[in-house]
Amino acid sequence: MSFLVEENPAKHRFEILVDDALAGFTAYLPRGEVLVFTHTEVDERFQGMGVGAALIRGTLDQLRERGGRVVPKCPFMAAFIDRHPDYADLVVREP
């Protein structure tokens, strides 16, 4: 199973493709260099397979590469960051 995480700026979200099928997304509101993440959704066909975690990890890794920051209003993303404190440096309070 191959995962690909890519940004879809037109829809203000990062999407995860599993074997070329859209498996989920995490939506954001842009605030300059800060993205306020509001919702994460994984298609029920892909739940319980680590797709959500791969989506958040891929999103945060891409944001780190480009110097972005996040406000994790989405409970799923917030919980992921709590479990993986090496991403805590990307978190800011809402601007």
mmCIF file with all atom_site columns, C-alpha atoms in Angstrom:
data_model
loop_
_atom_site.group_PDB
_atom_site.id
_atom_site.type_symbol
_atom_site.label_atom_id
_atom_site.label_alt_id
_atom_site.label_comp_id
_atom_site.label_asym_id
_atom_site.label_entity_id
_atom_site.label_seq_id
_atom_site.pdbx_PDB_ins_code
_atom_site.Cartn_x
_atom_site.Cartn_y
_atom_site.Cartn_z
_atom_site.occupancy
_atom_site.B_iso_or_equiv
_atom_site.pdbx_formal_charge
_atom_site.auth_seq_id
_atom_site.auth_comp_id
_atom_site.auth_asym_id
_atom_site.auth_atom_id
_atom_site.pdbx_PDB_model_num
ATOM 1  C CA . MET A 1 1  ? 0.000   0.000  0.000  1.00 0.00 ? 1  MET A CA 1
ATOM 2  C CA . SER A 1 2  ? 1.499   3.349  -1.001 1.00 0.00 ? 2  SER A CA 1
ATOM 3  C CA . PHE A 1 3  ? 0.632   6.680  0.613  1.00 0.00 ? 3  PHE A CA 1
ATOM 4  C CA . LEU A 1 4  ? 0.974   10.072 -1.070 1.00 0.00 ? 4  LEU A CA 1
ATOM 5  C CA . VAL A 1 5  ? 0.216   13.293 0.805  1.00 0.00 ? 5  VAL A CA 1
ATOM 6  C CA . GLU A 1 6  ? -0.174  16.434 -1.256 1.00 0.00 ? 6  GLU A CA 1
ATOM 7  C CA . GLU A 1 7  ? -1.650  19.869 -0.771 1.00 0.00 ? 7  GLU A CA 1
ATOM 8  C CA . ASN A 1 8  ? -4.759  20.917 -2.660 1.00 0.00 ? 8  ASN A CA 1
ATOM 9  C CA . PRO A 1 9  ? -4.568  24.715 -2.228 1.00 0.00 ? 9  PRO A CA 1
ATOM 10 C CA . ALA A 1 10 ? -7.782  25.320 -4.189 1.00 0.00 ? 10 ALA A CA 1
ATOM 11 C CA . LYS A 1 11 ? -9.715  23.345 -1.553 1.00 0.00 ? 11 LYS A CA 1
ATOM 12 C CA . HIS A 1 12 ? -7.572  24.505 1.419  1.00 0.00 ? 12 HIS A CA 1
ATOM 13 C CA . ARG A 1 13 ? -6.615  21.012 2.435  1.00 0.00 ? 13 ARG A CA 1
ATOM 14 C CA . PHE A 1 14 ? -3.943  18.344 2.355  1.00 0.00 ? 14 PHE A CA 1
ATOM 15 C CA . GLU A 1 15 ? -5.094  15.065 0.840  1.00 0.00 ? 15 GLU A CA 1
ATOM 16 C CA . ILE A 1 16 ? -3.822  11.523 1.166  1.00 0.00 ? 16 ILE A CA 1
ATOM 17 C CA . LEU A 1 17 ? -3.956  9.104  -1.726 1.00 0.00 ? 17 LEU A CA 1
ATOM 18 C CA . VAL A 1 18 ? -3.715  5.382  -1.062 1.00 0.00 ? 18 VAL A CA 1
ATOM 19 C CA . ASP A 1 19 ? -2.818  3.490  -4.214 1.00 0.00 ? 19 ASP A CA 1
ATOM 20 C CA . ASP A 1 20 ? -4.060  6.527  -6.230 1.00 0.00 ? 20 ASP A CA 1
ATOM 21 C CA . ALA A 1 21 ? -7.465  6.676  -4.456 1.00 0.00 ? 21 ALA A CA 1
ATOM 22 C CA . LEU A 1 22 ? -8.417  9.684  -2.317 1.00 0.00 ? 22 LEU A CA 1
ATOM 23 C CA . ALA A 1 23 ? -8.488  8.225  1.192  1.00 0.00 ? 23 ALA A CA 1
ATOM 24 C CA . GLY A 1 24 ? -8.785  11.321 3.357  1.00 0.00 ? 24 GLY A CA 1
ATOM 25 C CA . PHE A 1 25 ? -7.966  14.963 3.931  1.00 0.00 ? 25 PHE A CA 1
ATOM 26 C CA . THR A 1 26 ? -7.186  17.541 6.595  1.00 0.00 ? 26 THR A CA 1
ATOM 27 C CA . ALA A 1 27 ? -8.753  20.956 5.991  1.00 0.00 ? 27 ALA A CA 1
ATOM 28 C CA . TYR A 1 28 ? -7.284  24.325 6.955  1.00 0.00 ? 28 TYR A CA 1
ATOM 29 C CA . LEU A 1 29 ? -7.955  28.044 6.972  1.00 0.00 ? 29 LEU A CA 1
ATOM 30 C CA . PRO A 1 30 ? -4.941  30.043 5.735  1.00 0.00 ? 30 PRO A CA 1
ATOM 31 C CA . ARG A 1 31 ? -3.690  32.827 8.005  1.00 0.00 ? 31 ARG A CA 1
ATOM 32 C CA . GLY A 1 32 ? -0.500  33.933 6.246  1.00 0.00 ? 32 GLY A CA 1
ATOM 33 C CA . GLU A 1 33 ? 2.285   31.503 7.100  1.00 0.00 ? 33 GLU A CA 1
ATOM 34 C CA . VAL A 1 34 ? 0.034   29.890 9.708  1.00 0.00 ? 34 VAL A CA 1
ATOM 35 C CA . LEU A 1 35 ? -2.562  27.285 8.747  1.00 0.00 ? 35 LEU A CA 1
ATOM 36 C CA . VAL A 1 36 ? -5.481  26.751 11.124 1.00 0.00 ? 36 VAL A CA 1
ATOM 37 C CA . PHE A 1 37 ? -6.467  23.083 10.790 1.00 0.00 ? 37 PHE A CA 1
ATOM 38 C CA . THR A 1 38 ? -10.175 22.585 11.437 1.00 0.00 ? 38 THR A CA 1
ATOM 39 C CA . HIS A 1 39 ? -11.111 19.059 10.367 1.00 0.00 ? 39 HIS A CA 1
ATOM 40 C CA . THR A 1 40 ? -9.578  15.722 9.387  1.00 0.00 ? 40 THR A CA 1
ATOM 41 C CA . GLU A 1 41 ? -11.530 12.985 7.660  1.00 0.00 ? 41 GLU A CA 1
ATOM 42 C CA . VAL A 1 42 ? -10.550 9.482  6.521  1.00 0.00 ? 42 VAL A CA 1
ATOM 43 C CA . ASP A 1 43 ? -12.827 7.477  4.233  1.00 0.00 ? 43 ASP A CA 1
ATOM 44 C CA . GLU A 1 44 ? -14.334 4.574  6.182  1.00 0.00 ? 44 GLU A CA 1
ATOM 45 C CA . ARG A 1 45 ? -12.789 2.084  3.726  1.00 0.00 ? 45 ARG A CA 1
ATOM 46 C CA . PHE A 1 46 ? -9.346  3.203  4.931  1.00 0.00 ? 46 PHE A CA 1
ATOM 47 C CA . GLN A 1 47 ? -9.941  3.594  8.662  1.00 0.00 ? 47 GLN A CA 1
ATOM 48 C CA . GLY A 1 48 ? -7.842  1.567  11.097 1.00 0.00 ? 48 GLY A CA 1
ATOM 49 C CA . MET A 1 49 ? -4.966  1.301  8.596  1.00 0.00 ? 49 MET A CA 1
ATOM 50 C CA . GLY A 1 50 ? -2.804  4.196  9.802  1.00 0.00 ? 50 GLY A CA 1
ATOM 51 C CA . VAL A 1 51 ? -3.992  6.478  6.996  1.00 0.00 ? 51 VAL A CA 1
ATOM 52 C CA . GLY A 1 52 ? -4.954  9.326  9.344  1.00 0.00 ? 52 GLY A CA 1
ATOM 53 C CA . ALA A 1 53 ? -1.574  9.287  11.064 1.00 0.00 ? 53 ALA A CA 1
ATOM 54 C CA . ALA A 1 54 ? 0.229   9.135  7.700  1.00 0.00 ? 54 ALA A CA 1
ATOM 55 C CA . LEU A 1 55 ? -1.841  12.086 6.498  1.00 0.00 ? 55 LEU A CA 1
ATOM 56 C CA . ILE A 1 56 ? -1.004  14.249 9.515  1.00 0.00 ? 56 ILE A CA 1
ATOM 57 C CA . ARG A 1 57 ? 2.672   13.234 9.507  1.00 0.00 ? 57 ARG A CA 1
ATOM 58 C CA . GLY A 1 58 ? 2.978   14.009 5.776  1.00 0.00 ? 58 GLY A CA 1
ATOM 59 C CA . THR A 1 59 ? 1.201   17.341 6.211  1.00 0.00 ? 59 THR A CA 1
ATOM 60 C CA . LEU A 1 60 ? 3.384   18.425 9.139  1.00 0.00 ? 60 LEU A CA 1
ATOM 61 C CA . ASP A 1 61 ? 6.579   17.296 7.401  1.00 0.00 ? 61 ASP A CA 1
ATOM 62 C CA . GLN A 1 62 ? 5.715   19.396 4.328  1.00 0.00 ? 62 GLN A CA 1
ATOM 63 C CA . LEU A 1 63 ? 4.880   22.414 6.454  1.00 0.00 ? 63 LEU A CA 1
ATOM 64 C CA . ARG A 1 64 ? 8.154   22.054 8.370  1.00 0.00 ? 64 ARG A CA 1
ATOM 65 C CA . GLU A 1 65 ? 10.099  21.981 5.080  1.00 0.00 ? 65 GLU A CA 1
ATOM 66 C CA . ARG A 1 66 ? 8.595   25.284 3.978  1.00 0.00 ? 66 ARG A CA 1
ATOM 67 C CA . GLY A 1 67 ? 8.743   26.991 7.369  1.00 0.00 ? 67 GLY A CA 1
ATOM 68 C CA . GLY A 1 68 ? 5.004   26.921 8.021  1.00 0.00 ? 68 GLY A CA 1
ATOM 69 C CA . ARG A 1 69 ? 3.228   26.807 11.365 1.00 0.00 ? 69 ARG A CA 1
ATOM 70 C CA . VAL A 1 70 ? -0.072  25.272 12.497 1.00 0.00 ? 70 VAL A CA 1
ATOM 71 C CA . VAL A 1 71 ? -2.957  25.930 14.852 1.00 0.00 ? 71 VAL A CA 1
ATOM 72 C CA . PRO A 1 72 ? -4.377  22.424 15.468 1.00 0.00 ? 72 PRO A CA 1
ATOM 73 C CA . LYS A 1 73 ? -8.074  23.153 16.135 1.00 0.00 ? 73 LYS A CA 1
ATOM 74 C CA . CYS A 1 74 ? -8.861  19.726 14.687 1.00 0.00 ? 74 CYS A CA 1
ATOM 75 C CA . PRO A 1 75 ? -8.918  17.274 17.643 1.00 0.00 ? 75 PRO A CA 1
ATOM 76 C CA . PHE A 1 76 ? -7.315  14.503 15.560 1.00 0.00 ? 76 PHE A CA 1
ATOM 77 C CA . MET A 1 77 ? -4.328  16.667 14.602 1.00 0.00 ? 77 MET A CA 1
ATOM 78 C CA . ALA A 1 78 ? -4.012  18.017 18.153 1.00 0.00 ? 78 ALA A CA 1
ATOM 79 C CA . ALA A 1 79 ? -3.963  14.475 19.561 1.00 0.00 ? 79 ALA A CA 1
ATOM 80 C CA . PHE A 1 80 ? -1.354  13.406 16.973 1.00 0.00 ? 80 PHE A CA 1
ATOM 81 C CA . ILE A 1 81 ? 0.926   16.292 17.963 1.00 0.00 ? 81 ILE A CA 1
ATOM 82 C CA . ASP A 1 82 ? 0.439   15.457 21.665 1.00 0.00 ? 82 ASP A CA 1
ATOM 83 C CA . ARG A 1 83 ? 1.564   11.870 20.929 1.00 0.00 ? 83 ARG A CA 1
ATOM 84 C CA . HIS A 1 84 ? 4.473   13.065 18.735 1.00 0.00 ? 84 HIS A CA 1
ATOM 85 C CA . PRO A 1 85 ? 6.008   16.036 20.585 1.00 0.00 ? 85 PRO A CA 1
ATOM 86 C CA . ASP A 1 86 ? 8.760   16.361 17.949 1.00 0.00 ? 86 ASP A CA 1
ATOM 87 C CA . TYR A 1 87 ? 6.103   18.322 15.979 1.00 0.00 ? 87 TYR A CA 1
ATOM 88 C CA . ALA A 1 88 ? 5.250   20.673 18.878 1.00 0.00 ? 88 ALA A CA 1
ATOM 89 C CA . ASP A 1 89 ? 7.626   23.334 17.504 1.00 0.00 ? 89 ASP A CA 1
ATOM 90 C CA . LEU A 1 90 ? 5.222   23.825 14.559 1.00 0.00 ? 90 LEU A CA 1
ATOM 91 C CA . VAL A 1 91 ? 2.316   24.824 16.823 1.00 0.00 ? 91 VAL A CA 1
ATOM 92 C CA . VAL A 1 92 ? 1.428   28.454 17.460 1.00 0.00 ? 92 VAL A CA 1
ATOM 93 C CA . ARG A 1 93 ? -1.496  30.071 19.179 1.00 0.00 ? 93 ARG A CA 1
ATOM 94 C CA . GLU A 1 94 ? -4.137  31.370 16.814 1.00 0.00 ? 94 GLU A CA 1
ATOM 95 C CA . PRO A 1 95 ? -3.028  34.665 15.244 1.00 0.00 ? 95 PRO A CA 1
#
